[in-house]
mmCIF file of C-alpha atoms in Angstrom:
data_model
loop_
_atom_site.group_PDB
_atom_site.id
_atom_site.type_symbol
_atom_site.label_atom_id
_atom_site.label_comp_id
_atom_site.label_asym_id
_atom_site.label_seq_id
_atom_site.Cartn_x
_atom_site.Cartn_y
_atom_site.Cartn_z
ATOM 1 C CA ILE A 1 92.050 93.234 106.745
ATOM 2 C CA GLN A 2 93.076 90.457 108.853
ATOM 3 C CA SER A 3 92.073 86.733 109.144
ATOM 4 C CA HIS A 4 90.723 84.519 111.703
ATOM 5 C CA LYS A 5 93.388 82.527 113.443
ATOM 6 C CA CYS A 6 93.242 79.397 110.914
ATOM 7 C CA GLN A 7 94.762 75.723 111.088
ATOM 8 C CA HIS A 8 94.616 73.546 108.198
ATOM 9 C CA GLN A 9 94.987 69.393 108.334
ATOM 10 C CA ALA A 10 97.249 68.800 105.217
ATOM 11 C CA GLU A 11 100.559 67.446 105.220
ATOM 12 C CA PHE A 12 101.751 71.110 103.994
ATOM 13 C CA VAL A 13 100.333 74.178 102.414
ATOM 14 C CA PHE A 14 102.845 76.089 99.842
ATOM 15 C CA THR A 15 101.674 79.817 99.438
ATOM 16 C CA PHE A 16 102.973 81.945 96.752
ATOM 17 C CA VAL A 17 102.020 85.933 96.957
ATOM 18 C CA LEU A 18 101.172 86.886 93.550
ATOM 19 C CA THR A 19 100.422 90.462 94.450
ATOM 20 C CA GLY A 20 99.689 92.811 97.450
ATOM 21 C CA HIS A 21 101.331 92.233 100.685
ATOM 22 C CA LEU A 22 100.722 90.527 104.264
ATOM 23 C CA SER A 23 101.948 89.421 107.518
ATOM 24 C CA ILE A 24 101.828 86.198 109.193
ATOM 25 C CA GLN A 25 101.148 85.617 112.876
ATOM 26 C CA VAL A 26 102.447 82.174 114.070
ATOM 27 C CA ASN A 27 102.738 81.550 117.848
ATOM 28 C CA GLU A 28 103.573 84.959 119.181
ATOM 29 C CA GLN A 29 106.179 85.298 116.054
ATOM 30 C CA ILE A 30 104.958 87.593 113.575
ATOM 31 C CA ILE A 31 106.566 87.255 109.987
ATOM 32 C CA GLU A 32 106.015 90.754 108.561
ATOM 33 C CA ASN A 33 106.018 92.615 104.588
ATOM 34 C CA LEU A 34 105.871 89.435 102.453
ATOM 35 C CA THR A 35 105.206 91.149 99.109
ATOM 36 C CA ASP A 36 104.972 89.874 95.282
ATOM 37 C CA GLY A 37 107.133 87.042 94.839
ATOM 38 C CA ASP A 38 107.798 85.716 98.224
ATOM 39 C CA ALA A 39 106.548 82.354 99.316
ATOM 40 C CA PHE A 40 105.921 80.392 102.394
ATOM 41 C CA VAL A 41 105.113 76.752 103.549
ATOM 42 C CA LEU A 42 102.547 76.201 106.364
ATOM 43 C CA PRO A 43 102.913 72.705 107.846
ATOM 44 C CA GLU A 44 100.073 70.360 109.147
ATOM 45 C CA ASN A 45 98.411 71.422 112.008
ATOM 46 C CA LEU A 46 100.186 75.097 112.640
ATOM 47 C CA SER A 47 97.834 77.832 113.800
ATOM 48 C CA TYR A 48 98.285 81.257 111.823
ATOM 49 C CA THR A 49 96.849 84.594 111.320
ATOM 50 C CA PHE A 50 97.190 86.293 108.036
ATOM 51 C CA LEU A 51 97.502 90.106 109.456
ATOM 52 C CA ASN A 52 97.963 93.434 107.716
ATOM 53 C CA CYS A 53 96.257 92.200 104.092
ATOM 54 C CA SER A 54 96.477 94.759 101.339
ATOM 55 C CA ASP A 55 92.988 95.217 99.376
ATOM 56 C CA ASP A 56 94.792 93.707 96.325
ATOM 57 C CA LEU A 57 96.316 90.719 98.003
ATOM 58 C CA ARG A 58 96.076 87.691 95.803
ATOM 59 C CA LEU A 59 97.724 84.215 96.844
ATOM 60 C CA LEU A 60 98.336 80.762 95.196
ATOM 61 C CA GLU A 61 98.167 77.884 97.468
ATOM 62 C CA VAL A 62 99.258 74.579 96.541
ATOM 63 C CA ALA A 63 98.306 71.795 98.823
ATOM 64 C CA LEU A 64 99.174 67.977 99.795
ATOM 65 C CA PRO A 65 96.667 66.479 99.869
ATOM 66 C CA GLY A 66 94.510 68.640 97.770
ATOM 67 C CA ASN A 67 91.108 67.939 99.885
ATOM 68 C CA PHE A 68 91.697 68.971 103.522
ATOM 69 C CA PRO A 69 89.772 70.526 106.205
ATOM 70 C CA THR A 70 90.402 73.918 107.406
ATOM 71 C CA ASN A 71 89.797 74.856 110.927
ATOM 72 C CA PHE A 72 88.973 78.501 112.075
ATOM 73 C CA GLN A 73 89.042 79.557 115.597
#
């Protein structure tokens, strides 16, 4: 499973991997094999794509502010 390229207009988005695994592409860099217990922060206006998402992937996201637009490219 792969997502479309996204960009949040929030100050930051903190994401915790509850179950499953994924990789993230930011520009030309790929951060591979994030699994249960891993966490990452996506700063404002950073374009990214989730790659290689497992079927059992569950994420918990905390964003500041809580109401913000997401742009899909």
